[in-house]
Amino acid sequence: MSQGRMKLMQILMRPDRSKLKGYQKQPPPKRWNIVRGDTVQVIDRRSSDYGKQGTVKEVIRSKMRVVVENVNLHPFRIKGDPERGTKGQTVMKERSMHYSNVNLVDPVTGFPTKVTYSFLEDGTKVRVSKRSGAIIPKPDLLKTMVNRSSIVSEDSDTAKDEDVWSESFVETPSKWAALREELLERIEEIKEGKDKVET
C-alpha cells in the first residue's frame, strides 16, 4: 500500500472527536458583550472579510453566532414563480459567523477592542473598552425594547369579587356525541321494528 493511501486510511479511520469521552463542546460565554445594534469588526485572519466593520443584525445565542450587516455575504438563490410572473434570481445575503471571530469597535480609536465591565457612580453597569478606557454605550435599539419581565399588571382582571368564583365556562356538546346518540336511537328503532315483525 502506498504512503498516500495509508495516510488517507488513517484519516478515515480516525474516531469522531465529538464521540470521544474527554471531548466537550465549547461552553457558551457567561456574559454576552456583543448585542444587536453594536458596531463590530471581523478579527478572523482566515476570513475574506478580515478588517471589515458592520452593525450586528442578529445574535443567535443558542449557536453562539452573530449576523453582521454587509459582512460574510454569500449568494442565495430565490426560486421563480410563474403564476406571479417573477423570475428566479440570485441575491447576496449575510451568513452568520462565530461570535469569537468579531470584536466590538472602540468608539474613540475605531479599532477592535476587548471589553470589561464597570459601575458608574449612580450604580449603572457599563461596558468599558480595554484599549482606550472609553465607555461603550448600549445601542439605542435595546433601550426602546420593552423587557417582558418588567410588565406587571396593576389592576385586577376581574372588576367584581363575585365574578372570581362564578363559572364562566360553558361546555358545548361535541358533534360526535350527538351523532353517536342518533345512531344508537336508530339502532334501537330498527331492533324494535324487527321484534314487532317476529311477533
PDB file of C-alpha atoms in Angstrom:
ATOM      1  CA  MET A   1       0.000   0.000   0.000  1.00  0.00           C
ATOM      2  CA  SER A   2       1.353   3.454  -0.898  1.00  0.00           C
ATOM      3  CA  GLN A   3       2.036   6.099   1.750  1.00  0.00           C
ATOM      4  CA  GLY A   4      -0.645   8.406   0.366  1.00  0.00           C
ATOM      5  CA  ARG A   5      -3.242   5.679   0.641  1.00  0.00           C
ATOM      6  CA  MET A   6      -2.037   4.827   4.173  1.00  0.00           C
ATOM      7  CA  LYS A   7      -2.473   8.447   5.295  1.00  0.00           C
ATOM      8  CA  LEU A   8      -5.911   8.572   3.729  1.00  0.00           C
ATOM      9  CA  MET A   9      -6.942   5.387   5.553  1.00  0.00           C
ATOM     10  CA  GLN A  10      -5.633   6.772   8.865  1.00  0.00           C
ATOM     11  CA  ILE A  11      -7.677   9.940   8.371  1.00  0.00           C
ATOM     12  CA  LEU A  12     -10.804   7.949   7.518  1.00  0.00           C
ATOM     13  CA  MET A  13     -10.349   5.569  10.449  1.00  0.00           C
ATOM     14  CA  ARG A  14      -9.748   8.381  12.951  1.00  0.00           C
ATOM     15  CA  PRO A  15     -12.552   8.425  15.578  1.00  0.00           C
ATOM     16  CA  ASP A  16     -15.071  11.257  15.625  1.00  0.00           C
ATOM     17  CA  ARG A  17     -13.903  13.883  18.122  1.00  0.00           C
ATOM     18  CA  SER A  18     -17.410  14.581  19.398  1.00  0.00           C
ATOM     19  CA  LYS A  19     -17.873  10.919  20.431  1.00  0.00           C
ATOM     20  CA  LEU A  20     -14.673  10.700  22.466  1.00  0.00           C
ATOM     21  CA  LYS A  21     -15.111  10.560  26.236  1.00  0.00           C
ATOM     22  CA  GLY A  22     -12.999  13.582  27.194  1.00  0.00           C
ATOM     23  CA  TYR A  23     -14.215  15.832  24.355  1.00  0.00           C
ATOM     24  CA  GLN A  24     -16.584  18.643  25.294  1.00  0.00           C
ATOM     25  CA  LYS A  25     -18.127  21.380  23.207  1.00  0.00           C
ATOM     26  CA  GLN A  26     -17.070  24.956  23.807  1.00  0.00           C
ATOM     27  CA  PRO A  27     -19.242  26.296  26.625  1.00  0.00           C
ATOM     28  CA  PRO A  28     -21.337  29.394  25.938  1.00  0.00           C
ATOM     29  CA  PRO A  29     -19.950  32.650  27.335  1.00  0.00           C
ATOM     30  CA  LYS A  30     -21.034  33.699  30.817  1.00  0.00           C
ATOM     31  CA  ARG A  31     -21.943  37.170  29.579  1.00  0.00           C
ATOM     32  CA  TRP A  32     -22.569  38.422  26.067  1.00  0.00           C
ATOM     33  CA  ASN A  33     -20.532  41.514  25.273  1.00  0.00           C
ATOM     34  CA  ILE A  34     -21.977  41.783  21.763  1.00  0.00           C
ATOM     35  CA  VAL A  35     -25.653  42.676  21.396  1.00  0.00           C
ATOM     36  CA  ARG A  36     -27.878  43.604  18.460  1.00  0.00           C
ATOM     37  CA  GLY A  37     -27.069  47.059  17.096  1.00  0.00           C
ATOM     38  CA  ASP A  38     -23.380  47.070  18.123  1.00  0.00           C
ATOM     39  CA  THR A  39     -20.615  48.019  15.682  1.00  0.00           C
ATOM     40  CA  VAL A  40     -18.134  45.148  15.346  1.00  0.00           C
ATOM     41  CA  GLN A  41     -15.048  44.289  13.287  1.00  0.00           C
ATOM     42  CA  VAL A  42     -14.039  40.914  11.869  1.00  0.00           C
ATOM     43  CA  ILE A  43     -10.798  39.753  13.555  1.00  0.00           C
ATOM     44  CA  ASP A  44     -10.518  36.297  11.965  1.00  0.00           C
ATOM     45  CA  ARG A  45      -7.471  36.471   9.654  1.00  0.00           C
ATOM     46  CA  ARG A  46      -8.643  33.465   7.621  1.00  0.00           C
ATOM     47  CA  SER A  47     -11.854  35.259   6.632  1.00  0.00           C
ATOM     48  CA  SER A  48     -12.062  37.112   3.324  1.00  0.00           C
ATOM     49  CA  ASP A  49     -13.847  39.922   5.215  1.00  0.00           C
ATOM     50  CA  TYR A  50     -10.966  40.412   7.678  1.00  0.00           C
ATOM     51  CA  GLY A  51     -10.928  44.015   8.940  1.00  0.00           C
ATOM     52  CA  LYS A  52     -14.454  44.869   7.777  1.00  0.00           C
ATOM     53  CA  GLN A  53     -16.751  46.659  10.191  1.00  0.00           C
ATOM     54  CA  GLY A  54     -20.536  46.417  10.371  1.00  0.00           C
ATOM     55  CA  THR A  55     -23.583  46.551  12.594  1.00  0.00           C
ATOM     56  CA  VAL A  56     -24.851  43.388  14.273  1.00  0.00           C
ATOM     57  CA  LYS A  57     -28.260  42.474  12.842  1.00  0.00           C
ATOM     58  CA  GLU A  58     -28.901  39.357  14.902  1.00  0.00           C
ATOM     59  CA  VAL A  59     -27.343  37.434  17.793  1.00  0.00           C
ATOM     60  CA  ILE A  60     -28.039  33.676  17.795  1.00  0.00           C
ATOM     61  CA  ARG A  61     -27.099  32.747  21.356  1.00  0.00           C
ATOM     62  CA  SER A  62     -28.047  29.068  21.116  1.00  0.00           C
ATOM     63  CA  LYS A  63     -25.463  28.565  18.345  1.00  0.00           C
ATOM     64  CA  MET A  64     -23.008  31.265  19.576  1.00  0.00           C
ATOM     65  CA  ARG A  65     -23.178  33.094  16.236  1.00  0.00           C
ATOM     66  CA  VAL A  66     -23.823  36.639  15.017  1.00  0.00           C
ATOM     67  CA  VAL A  67     -25.084  38.082  11.726  1.00  0.00           C
ATOM     68  CA  VAL A  68     -23.242  41.276  10.729  1.00  0.00           C
ATOM     69  CA  GLU A  69     -24.612  43.689   8.141  1.00  0.00           C
ATOM     70  CA  ASN A  70     -22.760  43.596   4.761  1.00  0.00           C
ATOM     71  CA  VAL A  71     -20.196  41.083   6.079  1.00  0.00           C
ATOM     72  CA  ASN A  72     -19.816  37.390   5.137  1.00  0.00           C
ATOM     73  CA  LEU A  73     -22.031  37.785   2.056  1.00  0.00           C
ATOM     74  CA  HIS A  74     -22.862  34.653   0.065  1.00  0.00           C
ATOM     75  CA  PRO A  75     -25.165  34.026  -2.905  1.00  0.00           C
ATOM     76  CA  PHE A  76     -28.681  32.959  -2.021  1.00  0.00           C
ATOM     77  CA  ARG A  77     -30.945  31.551  -4.715  1.00  0.00           C
ATOM     78  CA  ILE A  78     -34.611  32.665  -4.852  1.00  0.00           C
ATOM     79  CA  LYS A  79     -36.916  30.456  -6.911  1.00  0.00           C
ATOM     80  CA  GLY A  80     -39.108  31.992  -9.569  1.00  0.00           C
ATOM     81  CA  ASP A  81     -42.910  31.777  -9.533  1.00  0.00           C
ATOM     82  CA  PRO A  82     -44.521  31.510 -12.982  1.00  0.00           C
ATOM     83  CA  GLU A  83     -48.001  32.184 -11.555  1.00  0.00           C
ATOM     84  CA  ARG A  84     -46.938  35.583 -10.233  1.00  0.00           C
ATOM     85  CA  GLY A  85     -44.663  36.240 -13.176  1.00  0.00           C
ATOM     86  CA  THR A  86     -41.446  36.538 -11.144  1.00  0.00           C
ATOM     87  CA  LYS A  87     -38.150  35.146 -12.372  1.00  0.00           C
ATOM     88  CA  GLY A  88     -35.634  33.260 -10.289  1.00  0.00           C
ATOM     89  CA  GLN A  89     -32.695  35.317  -9.130  1.00  0.00           C
ATOM     90  CA  THR A  90     -29.563  35.157  -7.032  1.00  0.00           C
ATOM     91  CA  VAL A  91     -29.152  37.699  -4.233  1.00  0.00           C
ATOM     92  CA  MET A  92     -26.255  38.258  -1.848  1.00  0.00           C
ATOM     93  CA  LYS A  93     -27.233  37.617   1.761  1.00  0.00           C
ATOM     94  CA  GLU A  94     -25.352  37.765   5.073  1.00  0.00           C
ATOM     95  CA  ARG A  95     -24.487  34.492   6.738  1.00  0.00           C
ATOM     96  CA  SER A  96     -23.834  34.035  10.416  1.00  0.00           C
ATOM     97  CA  MET A  97     -20.317  33.810  11.823  1.00  0.00           C
ATOM     98  CA  HIS A  98     -18.999  32.651  15.180  1.00  0.00           C
ATOM     99  CA  TYR A  99     -19.068  35.362  17.829  1.00  0.00           C
ATOM    100  CA  SER A 100     -15.362  34.799  18.623  1.00  0.00           C
ATOM    101  CA  ASN A 101     -14.456  35.996  15.092  1.00  0.00           C
ATOM    102  CA  VAL A 102     -15.700  39.538  15.795  1.00  0.00           C
ATOM    103  CA  ASN A 103     -14.804  42.185  18.370  1.00  0.00           C
ATOM    104  CA  LEU A 104     -16.514  45.376  19.427  1.00  0.00           C
ATOM    105  CA  VAL A 105     -15.161  48.578  17.896  1.00  0.00           C
ATOM    106  CA  ASP A 106     -13.661  51.153  20.255  1.00  0.00           C
ATOM    107  CA  PRO A 107     -15.680  54.407  19.873  1.00  0.00           C
ATOM    108  CA  VAL A 108     -12.539  56.551  20.381  1.00  0.00           C
ATOM    109  CA  THR A 109      -9.897  54.806  18.267  1.00  0.00           C
ATOM    110  CA  GLY A 110     -12.124  52.932  15.798  1.00  0.00           C
ATOM    111  CA  PHE A 111     -10.126  49.717  16.284  1.00  0.00           C
ATOM    112  CA  PRO A 112     -11.391  46.365  17.653  1.00  0.00           C
ATOM    113  CA  THR A 113     -11.138  46.016  21.410  1.00  0.00           C
ATOM    114  CA  LYS A 114     -11.823  43.618  24.243  1.00  0.00           C
ATOM    115  CA  VAL A 115     -14.411  44.612  26.816  1.00  0.00           C
ATOM    116  CA  THR A 116     -14.572  44.805  30.591  1.00  0.00           C
ATOM    117  CA  TYR A 117     -17.427  45.906  32.829  1.00  0.00           C
ATOM    118  CA  SER A 118     -17.503  48.681  35.385  1.00  0.00           C
ATOM    119  CA  PHE A 119     -20.023  50.554  37.525  1.00  0.00           C
ATOM    120  CA  LEU A 120     -20.687  54.289  37.352  1.00  0.00           C
ATOM    121  CA  GLU A 121     -21.265  56.481  40.407  1.00  0.00           C
ATOM    122  CA  ASP A 122     -25.035  56.138  40.086  1.00  0.00           C
ATOM    123  CA  GLY A 123     -24.701  52.314  40.084  1.00  0.00           C
ATOM    124  CA  THR A 124     -25.362  51.582  36.410  1.00  0.00           C
ATOM    125  CA  LYS A 125     -23.294  48.800  34.838  1.00  0.00           C
ATOM    126  CA  VAL A 126     -21.454  49.829  31.639  1.00  0.00           C
ATOM    127  CA  ARG A 127     -19.098  48.245  29.107  1.00  0.00           C
ATOM    128  CA  VAL A 128     -15.596  49.716  29.097  1.00  0.00           C
ATOM    129  CA  SER A 129     -13.063  49.407  26.277  1.00  0.00           C
ATOM    130  CA  LYS A 130      -9.749  47.831  27.321  1.00  0.00           C
ATOM    131  CA  ARG A 131      -7.921  49.660  24.516  1.00  0.00           C
ATOM    132  CA  SER A 132      -8.791  53.254  25.431  1.00  0.00           C
ATOM    133  CA  GLY A 133     -10.852  53.021  28.632  1.00  0.00           C
ATOM    134  CA  ALA A 134     -13.846  54.662  26.946  1.00  0.00           C
ATOM    135  CA  ILE A 135     -17.397  53.647  27.803  1.00  0.00           C
ATOM    136  CA  ILE A 136     -19.105  51.671  25.032  1.00  0.00           C
ATOM    137  CA  PRO A 137     -22.806  52.556  25.270  1.00  0.00           C
ATOM    138  CA  LYS A 138     -25.524  50.018  24.605  1.00  0.00           C
ATOM    139  CA  PRO A 139     -27.317  50.645  21.281  1.00  0.00           C
ATOM    140  CA  ASP A 140     -30.458  52.807  21.274  1.00  0.00           C
ATOM    141  CA  LEU A 141     -32.299  49.867  19.725  1.00  0.00           C
ATOM    142  CA  LEU A 142     -32.155  47.983  23.033  1.00  0.00           C
ATOM    143  CA  LYS A 143     -33.354  50.979  25.066  1.00  0.00           C
ATOM    144  CA  THR A 144     -36.607  51.164  23.085  1.00  0.00           C
ATOM    145  CA  MET A 145     -37.354  47.446  23.582  1.00  0.00           C
ATOM    146  CA  VAL A 146     -39.709  46.529  26.439  1.00  0.00           C
ATOM    147  CA  ASN A 147     -38.419  43.987  28.922  1.00  0.00           C
ATOM    148  CA  ARG A 148     -41.128  41.335  29.244  1.00  0.00           C
ATOM    149  CA  SER A 149     -40.276  40.529  32.845  1.00  0.00           C
ATOM    150  CA  SER A 150     -40.846  44.179  33.864  1.00  0.00           C
ATOM    151  CA  ILE A 151     -44.505  44.156  32.735  1.00  0.00           C
ATOM    152  CA  VAL A 152     -46.664  43.961  35.852  1.00  0.00           C
ATOM    153  CA  SER A 153     -50.457  44.007  35.949  1.00  0.00           C
ATOM    154  CA  GLU A 154     -51.518  46.791  38.328  1.00  0.00           C
ATOM    155  CA  ASP A 155     -55.301  46.414  38.015  1.00  0.00           C
ATOM    156  CA  SER A 156     -57.049  43.137  38.696  1.00  0.00           C
ATOM    157  CA  ASP A 157     -58.507  41.357  35.702  1.00  0.00           C
ATOM    158  CA  THR A 158     -61.925  40.996  37.300  1.00  0.00           C
ATOM    159  CA  ALA A 159     -63.842  44.081  38.413  1.00  0.00           C
ATOM    160  CA  LYS A 160     -66.112  42.349  40.951  1.00  0.00           C
ATOM    161  CA  ASP A 161     -65.105  39.856  43.621  1.00  0.00           C
ATOM    162  CA  GLU A 162     -68.140  37.640  42.958  1.00  0.00           C
ATOM    163  CA  ASP A 163     -67.027  37.177  39.323  1.00  0.00           C
ATOM    164  CA  VAL A 164     -63.930  35.358  40.554  1.00  0.00           C
ATOM    165  CA  TRP A 165     -65.952  32.401  41.867  1.00  0.00           C
ATOM    166  CA  SER A 166     -68.572  32.296  39.104  1.00  0.00           C
ATOM    167  CA  GLU A 167     -68.295  29.596  36.456  1.00  0.00           C
ATOM    168  CA  SER A 168     -67.917  31.212  33.058  1.00  0.00           C
ATOM    169  CA  PHE A 169     -67.027  28.064  31.113  1.00  0.00           C
ATOM    170  CA  VAL A 170     -69.968  26.544  29.265  1.00  0.00           C
ATOM    171  CA  GLU A 171     -69.300  23.060  27.975  1.00  0.00           C
ATOM    172  CA  THR A 172     -70.634  22.565  24.464  1.00  0.00           C
ATOM    173  CA  PRO A 173     -71.532  19.029  23.450  1.00  0.00           C
ATOM    174  CA  SER A 174     -69.384  17.630  20.667  1.00  0.00           C
ATOM    175  CA  LYS A 175     -70.969  16.859  17.306  1.00  0.00           C
ATOM    176  CA  TRP A 176     -69.638  13.311  17.514  1.00  0.00           C
ATOM    177  CA  ALA A 177     -71.540  12.689  20.726  1.00  0.00           C
ATOM    178  CA  ALA A 178     -74.761  13.927  19.074  1.00  0.00           C
ATOM    179  CA  LEU A 179     -74.163  11.668  16.046  1.00  0.00           C
ATOM    180  CA  ARG A 180     -73.493   8.707  18.329  1.00  0.00           C
ATOM    181  CA  GLU A 181     -76.775   9.269  20.184  1.00  0.00           C
ATOM    182  CA  GLU A 182     -78.682   9.479  16.883  1.00  0.00           C
ATOM    183  CA  LEU A 183     -77.110   6.220  15.685  1.00  0.00           C
ATOM    184  CA  LEU A 184     -77.970   4.441  18.952  1.00  0.00           C
ATOM    185  CA  GLU A 185     -81.598   5.637  18.705  1.00  0.00           C
ATOM    186  CA  ARG A 186     -81.864   4.390  15.104  1.00  0.00           C
ATOM    187  CA  ILE A 187     -80.384   1.017  16.056  1.00  0.00           C
ATOM    188  CA  GLU A 188     -82.957   0.705  18.873  1.00  0.00           C
ATOM    189  CA  GLU A 189     -85.798   1.653  16.471  1.00  0.00           C
ATOM    190  CA  ILE A 190     -84.615  -0.963  13.968  1.00  0.00           C
ATOM    191  CA  LYS A 191     -84.410  -3.607  16.712  1.00  0.00           C
ATOM    192  CA  GLU A 192     -87.953  -2.725  17.948  1.00  0.00           C
ATOM    193  CA  GLY A 193     -89.247  -2.922  14.360  1.00  0.00           C
ATOM    194  CA  LYS A 194     -87.749  -6.427  13.931  1.00  0.00           C
ATOM    195  CA  ASP A 195     -89.256  -7.601  17.263  1.00  0.00           C
ATOM    196  CA  LYS A 196     -92.711  -6.445  16.157  1.00  0.00           C
ATOM    197  CA  VAL A 197     -92.395  -8.270  12.813  1.00  0.00           C
ATOM    198  CA  GLU A 198     -91.351 -11.522  14.505  1.00  0.00           C
ATOM    199  CA  THR A 199     -94.306 -11.472  16.947  1.00  0.00           C
TER     200      THR A 199
END
